[in-house]
Amino acid sequence: NIGVSLLERLKYNPALKARRKESRAMRIAVPKALTRQIIIKQGAKCYLCQVQGVPISRFNKWRVVIPDEYYPVEPWQKWNGKVKLTFHIDHIKPVCVGGTNDPDNLRLACPTCNGKNHYLRYMVEHGILEV
């Protein structure tokens, strides 16, 4: 398991900054139909912690919101009675190392788990980046 301080050090590595910039340029939004497919496939649950989300569709945009019992918040942070925190579509293999928007490379993650699954961790664990 990689510590937070190591991830912080890696974030400021000049070679990695260039790679992140290149990755952002390559990034393509996940299509709405594919987002809906991932939500249905995973049953609106986070792949890691299995927190059950609530799937909603508004203006033909599908997303999954997290129920209040997981994240107690102020009333102004809610949207239609639900917490505004939405699940993320996470790339199993990060875009910066050649990952794509292929359905087999995508999964649903709550914001907490998506934050823990940092692309630098993937790169170190798979030997792409040496520490």
JSON list of C-alpha atoms in Angstrom, two decimals:
[
{"chain": "A", "resi": 1, "resn": "ASN", "atom": "CA", "xyz": [0.00, 0.00, 0.00]},
{"chain": "A", "resi": 2, "resn": "ILE", "atom": "CA", "xyz": [1.43, 3.36, -1.00]},
{"chain": "A", "resi": 3, "resn": "GLY", "atom": "CA", "xyz": [1.38, 6.09, 1.61]},
{"chain": "A", "resi": 4, "resn": "VAL", "atom": "CA", "xyz": [-0.14, 9.51, 1.11]},
{"chain": "A", "resi": 5, "resn": "SER", "atom": "CA", "xyz": [3.24, 11.27, 1.40]},
{"chain": "A", "resi": 6, "resn": "LEU", "atom": "CA", "xyz": [4.63, 9.18, -1.45]},
{"chain": "A", "resi": 7, "resn": "LEU", "atom": "CA", "xyz": [1.66, 10.05, -3.64]},
{"chain": "A", "resi": 8, "resn": "GLU", "atom": "CA", "xyz": [2.15, 13.72, -2.77]},
{"chain": "A", "resi": 9, "resn": "ARG", "atom": "CA", "xyz": [5.82, 13.53, -3.80]},
{"chain": "A", "resi": 10, "resn": "LEU", "atom": "CA", "xyz": [4.95, 11.80, -7.05]},
{"chain": "A", "resi": 11, "resn": "LYS", "atom": "CA", "xyz": [2.33, 14.43, -7.92]},
{"chain": "A", "resi": 12, "resn": "TYR", "atom": "CA", "xyz": [5.02, 17.09, -8.15]},
{"chain": "A", "resi": 13, "resn": "ASN", "atom": "CA", "xyz": [7.43, 15.06, -10.30]},
{"chain": "A", "resi": 14, "resn": "PRO", "atom": "CA", "xyz": [8.03, 17.12, -13.51]},
{"chain": "A", "resi": 15, "resn": "ALA", "atom": "CA", "xyz": [7.93, 14.05, -15.77]},
{"chain": "A", "resi": 16, "resn": "LEU", "atom": "CA", "xyz": [4.58, 13.05, -14.31]},
{"chain": "A", "resi": 17, "resn": "LYS", "atom": "CA", "xyz": [3.20, 16.58, -14.67]},
{"chain": "A", "resi": 18, "resn": "ALA", "atom": "CA", "xyz": [3.85, 16.36, -18.42]},
{"chain": "A", "resi": 19, "resn": "ARG", "atom": "CA", "xyz": [2.20, 12.92, -18.55]},
{"chain": "A", "resi": 20, "resn": "ARG", "atom": "CA", "xyz": [-0.89, 14.22, -16.68]},
{"chain": "A", "resi": 21, "resn": "LYS", "atom": "CA", "xyz": [-1.18, 17.15, -19.09]},
{"chain": "A", "resi": 22, "resn": "GLU", "atom": "CA", "xyz": [-0.98, 14.75, -22.03]},
{"chain": "A", "resi": 23, "resn": "SER", "atom": "CA", "xyz": [-3.57, 12.51, -20.36]},
{"chain": "A", "resi": 24, "resn": "ARG", "atom": "CA", "xyz": [-6.02, 15.41, -19.98]},
{"chain": "A", "resi": 25, "resn": "ALA", "atom": "CA", "xyz": [-5.67, 16.17, -23.69]},
{"chain": "A", "resi": 26, "resn": "MET", "atom": "CA", "xyz": [-6.45, 12.51, -24.54]},
{"chain": "A", "resi": 27, "resn": "ARG", "atom": "CA", "xyz": [-9.43, 12.29, -22.18]},
{"chain": "A", "resi": 28, "resn": "ILE", "atom": "CA", "xyz": [-12.80, 11.93, -23.87]},
{"chain": "A", "resi": 29, "resn": "ALA", "atom": "CA", "xyz": [-16.08, 12.19, -21.99]},
{"chain": "A", "resi": 30, "resn": "VAL", "atom": "CA", "xyz": [-17.80, 8.87, -21.33]},
{"chain": "A", "resi": 31, "resn": "PRO", "atom": "CA", "xyz": [-20.95, 8.80, -23.51]},
{"chain": "A", "resi": 32, "resn": "LYS", "atom": "CA", "xyz": [-24.33, 9.00, -21.73]},
{"chain": "A", "resi": 33, "resn": "ALA", "atom": "CA", "xyz": [-25.44, 5.60, -23.03]},
{"chain": "A", "resi": 34, "resn": "LEU", "atom": "CA", "xyz": [-22.25, 3.98, -21.74]},
{"chain": "A", "resi": 35, "resn": "THR", "atom": "CA", "xyz": [-22.64, 5.67, -18.34]},
{"chain": "A", "resi": 36, "resn": "ARG", "atom": "CA", "xyz": [-26.17, 4.26, -18.11]},
{"chain": "A", "resi": 37, "resn": "GLN", "atom": "CA", "xyz": [-24.87, 0.82, -19.10]},
{"chain": "A", "resi": 38, "resn": "ILE", "atom": "CA", "xyz": [-22.20, 0.87, -16.34]},
{"chain": "A", "resi": 39, "resn": "ILE", "atom": "CA", "xyz": [-24.77, 2.01, -13.73]},
{"chain": "A", "resi": 40, "resn": "ILE", "atom": "CA", "xyz": [-27.13, -0.84, -14.68]},
{"chain": "A", "resi": 41, "resn": "LYS", "atom": "CA", "xyz": [-24.33, -3.42, -14.88]},
{"chain": "A", "resi": 42, "resn": "GLN", "atom": "CA", "xyz": [-23.09, -2.61, -11.37]},
{"chain": "A", "resi": 43, "resn": "GLY", "atom": "CA", "xyz": [-26.54, -2.14, -9.87]},
{"chain": "A", "resi": 44, "resn": "ALA", "atom": "CA", "xyz": [-25.69, 1.46, -8.87]},
{"chain": "A", "resi": 45, "resn": "LYS", "atom": "CA", "xyz": [-23.11, 0.20, -6.33]},
{"chain": "A", "resi": 46, "resn": "CYS", "atom": "CA", "xyz": [-19.52, 1.28, -5.79]},
{"chain": "A", "resi": 47, "resn": "TYR", "atom": "CA", "xyz": [-17.18, -1.43, -7.06]},
{"chain": "A", "resi": 48, "resn": "LEU", "atom": "CA", "xyz": [-15.00, -1.26, -3.93]},
{"chain": "A", "resi": 49, "resn": "CYS", "atom": "CA", "xyz": [-17.04, -0.40, -0.82]},
{"chain": "A", "resi": 50, "resn": "GLN", "atom": "CA", "xyz": [-20.38, -1.60, -2.25]},
{"chain": "A", "resi": 51, "resn": "VAL", "atom": "CA", "xyz": [-22.24, 1.52, -1.05]},
{"chain": "A", "resi": 52, "resn": "GLN", "atom": "CA", "xyz": [-25.64, 1.50, -2.73]},
{"chain": "A", "resi": 53, "resn": "GLY", "atom": "CA", "xyz": [-26.37, 4.63, -4.71]},
{"chain": "A", "resi": 54, "resn": "VAL", "atom": "CA", "xyz": [-29.64, 5.94, -6.09]},
{"chain": "A", "resi": 55, "resn": "PRO", "atom": "CA", "xyz": [-29.73, 6.09, -9.91]},
{"chain": "A", "resi": 56, "resn": "ILE", "atom": "CA", "xyz": [-31.43, 9.17, -11.33]},
{"chain": "A", "resi": 57, "resn": "SER", "atom": "CA", "xyz": [-31.95, 10.52, -14.82]},
{"chain": "A", "resi": 58, "resn": "ARG", "atom": "CA", "xyz": [-32.33, 14.24, -15.39]},
{"chain": "A", "resi": 59, "resn": "PHE", "atom": "CA", "xyz": [-32.17, 15.96, -18.75]},
{"chain": "A", "resi": 60, "resn": "ASN", "atom": "CA", "xyz": [-31.18, 12.60, -20.29]},
{"chain": "A", "resi": 61, "resn": "LYS", "atom": "CA", "xyz": [-28.07, 12.46, -18.10]},
{"chain": "A", "resi": 62, "resn": "TRP", "atom": "CA", "xyz": [-27.72, 9.40, -15.89]},
{"chain": "A", "resi": 63, "resn": "ARG", "atom": "CA", "xyz": [-25.93, 9.54, -12.60]},
{"chain": "A", "resi": 64, "resn": "VAL", "atom": "CA", "xyz": [-25.94, 7.91, -9.20]},
{"chain": "A", "resi": 65, "resn": "VAL", "atom": "CA", "xyz": [-26.30, 9.94, -6.02]},
{"chain": "A", "resi": 66, "resn": "ILE", "atom": "CA", "xyz": [-25.27, 8.81, -2.55]},
{"chain": "A", "resi": 67, "resn": "PRO", "atom": "CA", "xyz": [-27.99, 8.45, 0.11]},
{"chain": "A", "resi": 68, "resn": "ASP", "atom": "CA", "xyz": [-27.90, 10.75, 3.15]},
{"chain": "A", "resi": 69, "resn": "GLU", "atom": "CA", "xyz": [-27.01, 8.05, 5.69]},
{"chain": "A", "resi": 70, "resn": "TYR", "atom": "CA", "xyz": [-23.51, 7.75, 4.22]},
{"chain": "A", "resi": 71, "resn": "TYR", "atom": "CA", "xyz": [-22.71, 11.44, 4.03]},
{"chain": "A", "resi": 72, "resn": "PRO", "atom": "CA", "xyz": [-24.68, 13.62, 6.48]},
{"chain": "A", "resi": 73, "resn": "VAL", "atom": "CA", "xyz": [-24.75, 17.13, 5.01]},
{"chain": "A", "resi": 74, "resn": "GLU", "atom": "CA", "xyz": [-26.43, 20.48, 5.28]},
{"chain": "A", "resi": 75, "resn": "PRO", "atom": "CA", "xyz": [-29.81, 20.98, 3.54]},
{"chain": "A", "resi": 76, "resn": "TRP", "atom": "CA", "xyz": [-28.31, 23.38, 0.97]},
{"chain": "A", "resi": 77, "resn": "GLN", "atom": "CA", "xyz": [-26.04, 20.57, -0.25]},
{"chain": "A", "resi": 78, "resn": "LYS", "atom": "CA", "xyz": [-29.00, 18.47, -1.39]},
{"chain": "A", "resi": 79, "resn": "TRP", "atom": "CA", "xyz": [-30.66, 18.11, -4.76]},
{"chain": "A", "resi": 80, "resn": "ASN", "atom": "CA", "xyz": [-34.18, 16.66, -4.89]},
{"chain": "A", "resi": 81, "resn": "GLY", "atom": "CA", "xyz": [-33.77, 15.46, -1.30]},
{"chain": "A", "resi": 82, "resn": "LYS", "atom": "CA", "xyz": [-30.55, 13.58, -2.05]},
{"chain": "A", "resi": 83, "resn": "VAL", "atom": "CA", "xyz": [-26.94, 14.45, -1.38]},
{"chain": "A", "resi": 84, "resn": "LYS", "atom": "CA", "xyz": [-25.33, 16.08, -4.40]},
{"chain": "A", "resi": 85, "resn": "LEU", "atom": "CA", "xyz": [-22.31, 13.79, -4.21]},
{"chain": "A", "resi": 86, "resn": "THR", "atom": "CA", "xyz": [-22.40, 11.67, -7.32]},
{"chain": "A", "resi": 87, "resn": "PHE", "atom": "CA", "xyz": [-20.62, 8.48, -8.22]},
{"chain": "A", "resi": 88, "resn": "HIS", "atom": "CA", "xyz": [-17.76, 8.66, -10.71]},
{"chain": "A", "resi": 89, "resn": "ILE", "atom": "CA", "xyz": [-17.06, 6.54, -13.74]},
{"chain": "A", "resi": 90, "resn": "ASP", "atom": "CA", "xyz": [-13.58, 5.22, -12.91]},
{"chain": "A", "resi": 91, "resn": "HIS", "atom": "CA", "xyz": [-11.05, 3.86, -15.41]},
{"chain": "A", "resi": 92, "resn": "ILE", "atom": "CA", "xyz": [-9.53, 0.56, -14.27]},
{"chain": "A", "resi": 93, "resn": "LYS", "atom": "CA", "xyz": [-6.47, 1.25, -16.42]},
{"chain": "A", "resi": 94, "resn": "PRO", "atom": "CA", "xyz": [-5.91, 5.03, -16.27]},
{"chain": "A", "resi": 95, "resn": "VAL", "atom": "CA", "xyz": [-6.09, 7.06, -19.48]},
{"chain": "A", "resi": 96, "resn": "CYS", "atom": "CA", "xyz": [-2.56, 8.36, -18.84]},
{"chain": "A", "resi": 97, "resn": "VAL", "atom": "CA", "xyz": [-1.15, 4.85, -19.32]},
{"chain": "A", "resi": 98, "resn": "GLY", "atom": "CA", "xyz": [-3.25, 3.93, -22.33]},
{"chain": "A", "resi": 99, "resn": "GLY", "atom": "CA", "xyz": [-6.63, 3.17, -20.77]},
{"chain": "A", "resi": 100, "resn": "THR", "atom": "CA", "xyz": [-9.71, 3.72, -22.92]},
{"chain": "A", "resi": 101, "resn": "ASN", "atom": "CA", "xyz": [-13.44, 4.30, -22.54]},
{"chain": "A", "resi": 102, "resn": "ASP", "atom": "CA", "xyz": [-14.07, 0.66, -23.41]},
{"chain": "A", "resi": 103, "resn": "PRO", "atom": "CA", "xyz": [-16.86, -0.76, -21.17]},
{"chain": "A", "resi": 104, "resn": "ASP", "atom": "CA", "xyz": [-14.45, -3.41, -19.82]},
{"chain": "A", "resi": 105, "resn": "ASN", "atom": "CA", "xyz": [-12.16, -0.63, -18.56]},
{"chain": "A", "resi": 106, "resn": "LEU", "atom": "CA", "xyz": [-14.86, 1.34, -16.73]},
{"chain": "A", "resi": 107, "resn": "ARG", "atom": "CA", "xyz": [-16.48, 0.90, -13.33]},
{"chain": "A", "resi": 108, "resn": "LEU", "atom": "CA", "xyz": [-18.69, 2.87, -10.97]},
{"chain": "A", "resi": 109, "resn": "ALA", "atom": "CA", "xyz": [-16.97, 4.33, -7.90]},
{"chain": "A", "resi": 110, "resn": "CYS", "atom": "CA", "xyz": [-18.15, 6.51, -5.04]},
{"chain": "A", "resi": 111, "resn": "PRO", "atom": "CA", "xyz": [-16.10, 9.73, -4.62]},
{"chain": "A", "resi": 112, "resn": "THR", "atom": "CA", "xyz": [-14.23, 8.33, -1.60]},
{"chain": "A", "resi": 113, "resn": "CYS", "atom": "CA", "xyz": [-13.11, 5.12, -3.29]},
{"chain": "A", "resi": 114, "resn": "ASN", "atom": "CA", "xyz": [-12.30, 6.91, -6.54]},
{"chain": "A", "resi": 115, "resn": "GLY", "atom": "CA", "xyz": [-10.04, 9.26, -4.59]},
{"chain": "A", "resi": 116, "resn": "LYS", "atom": "CA", "xyz": [-8.24, 6.32, -2.96]},
{"chain": "A", "resi": 117, "resn": "ASN", "atom": "CA", "xyz": [-7.67, 4.65, -6.33]},
{"chain": "A", "resi": 118, "resn": "HIS", "atom": "CA", "xyz": [-5.17, 7.20, -7.59]},
{"chain": "A", "resi": 119, "resn": "TYR", "atom": "CA", "xyz": [-3.59, 6.67, -10.99]},
{"chain": "A", "resi": 120, "resn": "LEU", "atom": "CA", "xyz": [-0.08, 7.00, -9.49]},
{"chain": "A", "resi": 121, "resn": "ARG", "atom": "CA", "xyz": [-0.80, 3.98, -7.29]},
{"chain": "A", "resi": 122, "resn": "TYR", "atom": "CA", "xyz": [-1.78, 2.02, -10.41]},
{"chain": "A", "resi": 123, "resn": "MET", "atom": "CA", "xyz": [1.44, 3.04, -12.15]},
{"chain": "A", "resi": 124, "resn": "VAL", "atom": "CA", "xyz": [3.64, 1.97, -9.22]},
{"chain": "A", "resi": 125, "resn": "GLU", "atom": "CA", "xyz": [1.79, -1.31, -8.62]},
{"chain": "A", "resi": 126, "resn": "HIS", "atom": "CA", "xyz": [2.04, -2.28, -12.31]},
{"chain": "A", "resi": 127, "resn": "GLY", "atom": "CA", "xyz": [5.72, -1.36, -12.70]},
{"chain": "A", "resi": 128, "resn": "ILE", "atom": "CA", "xyz": [5.08, 1.58, -15.03]},
{"chain": "A", "resi": 129, "resn": "LEU", "atom": "CA", "xyz": [6.62, 4.02, -12.55]},
{"chain": "A", "resi": 130, "resn": "GLU", "atom": "CA", "xyz": [9.58, 3.29, -10.30]},
{"chain": "A", "resi": 131, "resn": "VAL", "atom": "CA", "xyz": [9.69, 4.80, -6.83]}
]
